[in-house]
PDB file of C-alpha atoms in Angstrom:
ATOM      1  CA  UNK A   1     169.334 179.892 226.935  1.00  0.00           C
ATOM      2  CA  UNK A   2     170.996 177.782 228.898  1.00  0.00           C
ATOM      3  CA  UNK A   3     169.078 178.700 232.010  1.00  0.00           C
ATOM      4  CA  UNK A   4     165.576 178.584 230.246  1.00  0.00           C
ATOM      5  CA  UNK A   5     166.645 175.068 229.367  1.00  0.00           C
ATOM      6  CA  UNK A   6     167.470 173.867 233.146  1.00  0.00           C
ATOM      7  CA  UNK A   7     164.060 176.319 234.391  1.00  0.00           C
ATOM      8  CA  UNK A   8     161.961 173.623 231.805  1.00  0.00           C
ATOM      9  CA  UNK A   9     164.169 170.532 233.179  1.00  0.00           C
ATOM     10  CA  UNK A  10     163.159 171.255 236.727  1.00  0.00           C
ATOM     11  CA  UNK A  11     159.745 172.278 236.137  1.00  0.00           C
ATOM     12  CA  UNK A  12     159.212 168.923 234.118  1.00  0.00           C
ATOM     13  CA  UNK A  13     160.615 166.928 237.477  1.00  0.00           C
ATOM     14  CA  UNK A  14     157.890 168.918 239.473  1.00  0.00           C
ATOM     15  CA  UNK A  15     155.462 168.099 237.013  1.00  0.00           C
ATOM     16  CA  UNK A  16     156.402 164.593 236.985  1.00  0.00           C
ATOM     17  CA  UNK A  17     156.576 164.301 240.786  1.00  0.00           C
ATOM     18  CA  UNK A  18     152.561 165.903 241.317  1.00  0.00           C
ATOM     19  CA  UNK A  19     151.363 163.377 239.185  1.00  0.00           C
ATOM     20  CA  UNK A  20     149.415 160.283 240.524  1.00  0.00           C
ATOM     21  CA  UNK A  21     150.703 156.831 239.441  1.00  0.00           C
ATOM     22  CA  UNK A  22     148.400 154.916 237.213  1.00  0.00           C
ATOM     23  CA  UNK A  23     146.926 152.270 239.101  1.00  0.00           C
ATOM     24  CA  UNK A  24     147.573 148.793 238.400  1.00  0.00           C
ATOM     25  CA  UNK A  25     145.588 146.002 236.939  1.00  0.00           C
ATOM     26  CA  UNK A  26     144.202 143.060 238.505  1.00  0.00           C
ATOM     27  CA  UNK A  27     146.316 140.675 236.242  1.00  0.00           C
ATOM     28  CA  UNK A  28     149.415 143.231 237.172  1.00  0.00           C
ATOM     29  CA  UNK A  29     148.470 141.776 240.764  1.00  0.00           C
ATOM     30  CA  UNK A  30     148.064 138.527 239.924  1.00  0.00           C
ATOM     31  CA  UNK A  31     151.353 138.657 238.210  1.00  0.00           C
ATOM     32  CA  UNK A  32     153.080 140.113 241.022  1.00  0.00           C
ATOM     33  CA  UNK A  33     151.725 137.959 243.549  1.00  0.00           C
ATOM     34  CA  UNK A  34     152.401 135.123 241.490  1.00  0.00           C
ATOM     35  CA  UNK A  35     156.072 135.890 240.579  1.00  0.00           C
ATOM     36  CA  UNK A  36     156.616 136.958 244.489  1.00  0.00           C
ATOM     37  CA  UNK A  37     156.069 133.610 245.813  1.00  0.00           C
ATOM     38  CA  UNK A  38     158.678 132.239 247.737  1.00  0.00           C
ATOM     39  CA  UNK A  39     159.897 128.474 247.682  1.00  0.00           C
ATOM     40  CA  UNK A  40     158.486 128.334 251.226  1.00  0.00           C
ATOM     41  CA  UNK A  41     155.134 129.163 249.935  1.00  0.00           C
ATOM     42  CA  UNK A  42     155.308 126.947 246.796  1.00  0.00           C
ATOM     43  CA  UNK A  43     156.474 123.830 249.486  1.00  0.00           C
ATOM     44  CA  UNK A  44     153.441 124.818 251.967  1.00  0.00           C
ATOM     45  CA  UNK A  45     151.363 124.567 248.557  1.00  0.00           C
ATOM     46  CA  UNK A  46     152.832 121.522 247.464  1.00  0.00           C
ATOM     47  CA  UNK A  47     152.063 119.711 250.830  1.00  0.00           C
ATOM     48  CA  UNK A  48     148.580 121.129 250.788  1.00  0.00           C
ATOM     49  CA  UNK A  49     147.763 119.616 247.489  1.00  0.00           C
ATOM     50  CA  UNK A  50     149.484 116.777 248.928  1.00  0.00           C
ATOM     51  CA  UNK A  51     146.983 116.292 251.435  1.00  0.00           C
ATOM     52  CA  UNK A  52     143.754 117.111 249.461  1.00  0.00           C
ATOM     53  CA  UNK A  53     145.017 114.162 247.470  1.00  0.00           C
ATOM     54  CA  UNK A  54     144.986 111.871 249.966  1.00  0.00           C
ATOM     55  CA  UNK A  55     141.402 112.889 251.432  1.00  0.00           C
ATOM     56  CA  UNK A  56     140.536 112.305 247.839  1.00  0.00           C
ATOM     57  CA  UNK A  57     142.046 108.758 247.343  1.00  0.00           C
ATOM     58  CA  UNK A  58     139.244 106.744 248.775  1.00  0.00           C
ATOM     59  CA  UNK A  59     136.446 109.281 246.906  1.00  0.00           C
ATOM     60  CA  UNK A  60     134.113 107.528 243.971  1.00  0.00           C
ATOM     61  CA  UNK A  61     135.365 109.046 240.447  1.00  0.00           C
ATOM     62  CA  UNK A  62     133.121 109.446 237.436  1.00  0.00           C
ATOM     63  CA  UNK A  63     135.363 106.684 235.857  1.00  0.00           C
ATOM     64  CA  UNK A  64     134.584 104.431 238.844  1.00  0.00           C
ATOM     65  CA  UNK A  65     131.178 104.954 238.900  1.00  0.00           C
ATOM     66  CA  UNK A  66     130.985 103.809 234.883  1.00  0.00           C
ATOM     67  CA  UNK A  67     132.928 100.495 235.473  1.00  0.00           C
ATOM     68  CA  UNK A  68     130.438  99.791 238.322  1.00  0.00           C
ATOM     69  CA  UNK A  69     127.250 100.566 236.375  1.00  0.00           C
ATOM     70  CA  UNK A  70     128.107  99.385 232.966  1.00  0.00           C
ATOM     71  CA  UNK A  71     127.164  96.377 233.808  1.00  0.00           C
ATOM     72  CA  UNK A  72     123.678  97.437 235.355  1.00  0.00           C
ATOM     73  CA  UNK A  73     120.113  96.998 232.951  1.00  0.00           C
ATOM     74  CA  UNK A  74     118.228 100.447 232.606  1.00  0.00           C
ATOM     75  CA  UNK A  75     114.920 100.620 234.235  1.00  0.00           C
ATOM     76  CA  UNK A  76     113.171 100.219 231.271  1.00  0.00           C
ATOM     77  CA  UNK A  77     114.883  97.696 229.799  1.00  0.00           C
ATOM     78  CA  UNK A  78     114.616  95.573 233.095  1.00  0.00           C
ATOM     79  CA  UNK A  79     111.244  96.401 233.063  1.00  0.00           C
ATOM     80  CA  UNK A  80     111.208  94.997 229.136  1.00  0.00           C
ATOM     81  CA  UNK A  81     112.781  91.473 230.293  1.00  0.00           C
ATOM     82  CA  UNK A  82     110.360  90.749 232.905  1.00  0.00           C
ATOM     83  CA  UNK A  83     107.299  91.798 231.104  1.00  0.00           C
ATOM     84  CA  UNK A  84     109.098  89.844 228.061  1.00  0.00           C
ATOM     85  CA  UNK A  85     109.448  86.877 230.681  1.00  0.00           C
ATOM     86  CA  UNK A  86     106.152  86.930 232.603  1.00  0.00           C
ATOM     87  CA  UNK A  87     104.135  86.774 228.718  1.00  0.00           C
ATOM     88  CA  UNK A  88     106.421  83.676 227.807  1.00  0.00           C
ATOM     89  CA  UNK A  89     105.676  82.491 231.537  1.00  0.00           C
ATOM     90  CA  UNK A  90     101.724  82.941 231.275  1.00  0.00           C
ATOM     91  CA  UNK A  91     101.770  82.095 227.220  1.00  0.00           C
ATOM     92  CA  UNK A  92     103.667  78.530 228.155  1.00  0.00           C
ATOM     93  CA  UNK A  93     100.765  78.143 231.621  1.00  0.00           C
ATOM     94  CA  UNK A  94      98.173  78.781 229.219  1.00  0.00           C
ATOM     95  CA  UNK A  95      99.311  76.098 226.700  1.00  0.00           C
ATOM     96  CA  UNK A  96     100.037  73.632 229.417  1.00  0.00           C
ATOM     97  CA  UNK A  97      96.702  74.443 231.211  1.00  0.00           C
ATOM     98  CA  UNK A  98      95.267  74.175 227.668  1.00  0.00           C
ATOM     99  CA  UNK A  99      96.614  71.123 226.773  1.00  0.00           C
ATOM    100  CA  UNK A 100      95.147  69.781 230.195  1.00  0.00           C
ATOM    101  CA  UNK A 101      92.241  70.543 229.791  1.00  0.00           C
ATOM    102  CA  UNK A 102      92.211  69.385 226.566  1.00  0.00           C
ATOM    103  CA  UNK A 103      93.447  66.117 227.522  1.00  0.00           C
ATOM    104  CA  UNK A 104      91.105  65.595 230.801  1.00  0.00           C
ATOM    105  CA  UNK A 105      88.350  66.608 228.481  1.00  0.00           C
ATOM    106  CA  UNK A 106      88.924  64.062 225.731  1.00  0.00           C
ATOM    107  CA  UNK A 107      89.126  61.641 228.397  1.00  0.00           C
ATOM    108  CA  UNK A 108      85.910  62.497 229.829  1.00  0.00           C
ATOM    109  CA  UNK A 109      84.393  62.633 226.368  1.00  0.00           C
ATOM    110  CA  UNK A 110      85.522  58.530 225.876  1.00  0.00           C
ATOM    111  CA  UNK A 111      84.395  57.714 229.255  1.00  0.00           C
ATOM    112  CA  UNK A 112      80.834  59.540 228.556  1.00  0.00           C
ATOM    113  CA  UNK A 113      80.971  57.709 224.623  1.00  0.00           C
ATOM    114  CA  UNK A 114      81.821  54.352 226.292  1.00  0.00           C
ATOM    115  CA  UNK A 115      78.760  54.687 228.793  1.00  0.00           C
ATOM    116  CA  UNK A 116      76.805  55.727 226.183  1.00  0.00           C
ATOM    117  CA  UNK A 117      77.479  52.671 223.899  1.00  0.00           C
ATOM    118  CA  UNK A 118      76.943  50.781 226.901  1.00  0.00           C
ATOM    119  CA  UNK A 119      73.556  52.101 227.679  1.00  0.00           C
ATOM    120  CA  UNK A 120      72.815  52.049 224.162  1.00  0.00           C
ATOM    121  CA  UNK A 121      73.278  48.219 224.146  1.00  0.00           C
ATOM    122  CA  UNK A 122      71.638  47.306 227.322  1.00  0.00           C
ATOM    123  CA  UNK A 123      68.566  49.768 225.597  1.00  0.00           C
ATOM    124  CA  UNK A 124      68.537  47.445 222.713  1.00  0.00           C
ATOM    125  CA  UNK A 125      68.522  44.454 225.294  1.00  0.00           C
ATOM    126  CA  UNK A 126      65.641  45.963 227.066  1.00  0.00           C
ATOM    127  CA  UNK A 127      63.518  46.759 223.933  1.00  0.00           C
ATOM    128  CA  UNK A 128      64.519  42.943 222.854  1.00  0.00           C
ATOM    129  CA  UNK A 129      63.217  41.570 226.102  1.00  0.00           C
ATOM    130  CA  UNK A 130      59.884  43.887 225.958  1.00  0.00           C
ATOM    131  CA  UNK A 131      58.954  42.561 222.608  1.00  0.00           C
ATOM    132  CA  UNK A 132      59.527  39.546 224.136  1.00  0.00           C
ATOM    133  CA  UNK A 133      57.458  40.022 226.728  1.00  0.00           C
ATOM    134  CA  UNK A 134      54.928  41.926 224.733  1.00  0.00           C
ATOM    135  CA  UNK A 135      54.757  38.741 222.508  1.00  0.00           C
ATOM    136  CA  UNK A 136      54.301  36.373 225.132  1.00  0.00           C
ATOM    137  CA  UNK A 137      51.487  38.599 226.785  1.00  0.00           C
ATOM    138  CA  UNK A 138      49.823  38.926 223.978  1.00  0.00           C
ATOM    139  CA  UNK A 139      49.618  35.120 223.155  1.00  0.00           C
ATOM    140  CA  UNK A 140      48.277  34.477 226.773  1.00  0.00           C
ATOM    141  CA  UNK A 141      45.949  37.169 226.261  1.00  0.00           C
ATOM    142  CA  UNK A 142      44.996  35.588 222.704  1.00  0.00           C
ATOM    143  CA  UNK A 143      44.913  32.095 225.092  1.00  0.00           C
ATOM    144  CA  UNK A 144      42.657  33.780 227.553  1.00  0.00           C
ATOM    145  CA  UNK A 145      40.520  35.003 225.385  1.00  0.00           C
ATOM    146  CA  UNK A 146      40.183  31.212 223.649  1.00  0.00           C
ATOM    147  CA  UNK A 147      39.311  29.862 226.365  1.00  0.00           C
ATOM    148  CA  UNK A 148      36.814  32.593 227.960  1.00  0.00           C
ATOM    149  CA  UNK A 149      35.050  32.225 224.309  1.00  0.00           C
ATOM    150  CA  UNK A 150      35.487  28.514 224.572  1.00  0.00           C
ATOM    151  CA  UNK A 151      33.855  28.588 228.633  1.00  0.00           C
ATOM    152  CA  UNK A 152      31.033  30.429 227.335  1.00  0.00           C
TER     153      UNK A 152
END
């Protein structure tokens, strides 16, 4: 029995030895690669993210970019404020130009009145001095006539 029992041992090592090894896994790789890195390697990694820091140090970051443009108006809203300030700008010309006008206008209406008043008097002066005139003609007419009848 004993034999039979070393004749199954050894054909179990044979057994054991034809058979392919399982293959390993990429995270077994990983692993392995990870965990056999020396302190040489970890140094030349440190000095390499050492230096891809310092390129880096002078590049814009999201964070600066914000503090620079926080302060900056949106297209639309700039374009708001000066439509906002060009319809106070026009609505204040208008009202001045307005208000010009209106005044130069009023002024030329008071200079017109005050002409017309004036002719209207030197009208009534005129008329006056025809009916004067008209009076006096028609007593030398009336005289002519007196003494044409009194020639005859």
């Amino acid at each position: 029995m004993e034999r039979f029992n070393w004749v199954r041992i050894t054909a179990k090592k044979d057994k054991d030895k034809s058979k392919q090894p399982t293959k390993r896994t990429r995270s077994d790789v990983s692993t392995d690669s990870n965990t056999s890195m020396d302190l040489s390697g970890i140094i030349n990694f440190q000095k390499d993210l050492d230096e891809i820091k310092f390129s880096l140090r002078d590049v814009t970051t999201k964070d600066d970019l914000n503090e620079v443009t926080k302060d900056l108006v949106k297209t639309a809203d700039l374009e708001n404020m000066v439509t906002g300030i060009v319809k106070k700008l026009f609505s204040k010309f208008e009202s001045t130009l307005d208000k010009k006008m209106n005044e130069r206008l009023n002024k030329i209406q008071t200079e017109m009145q005050e002409k017309v008043e004036a002719l209207s008097i030197e009208n009534e002066h005129l008329r006056r001095k025809i009916d004067q005139n008209e009076a006096k003609t028609i007593s030398i007419k009336k005289n002519c006539l007196k003494q044409q009848k009194l020639l005859k």
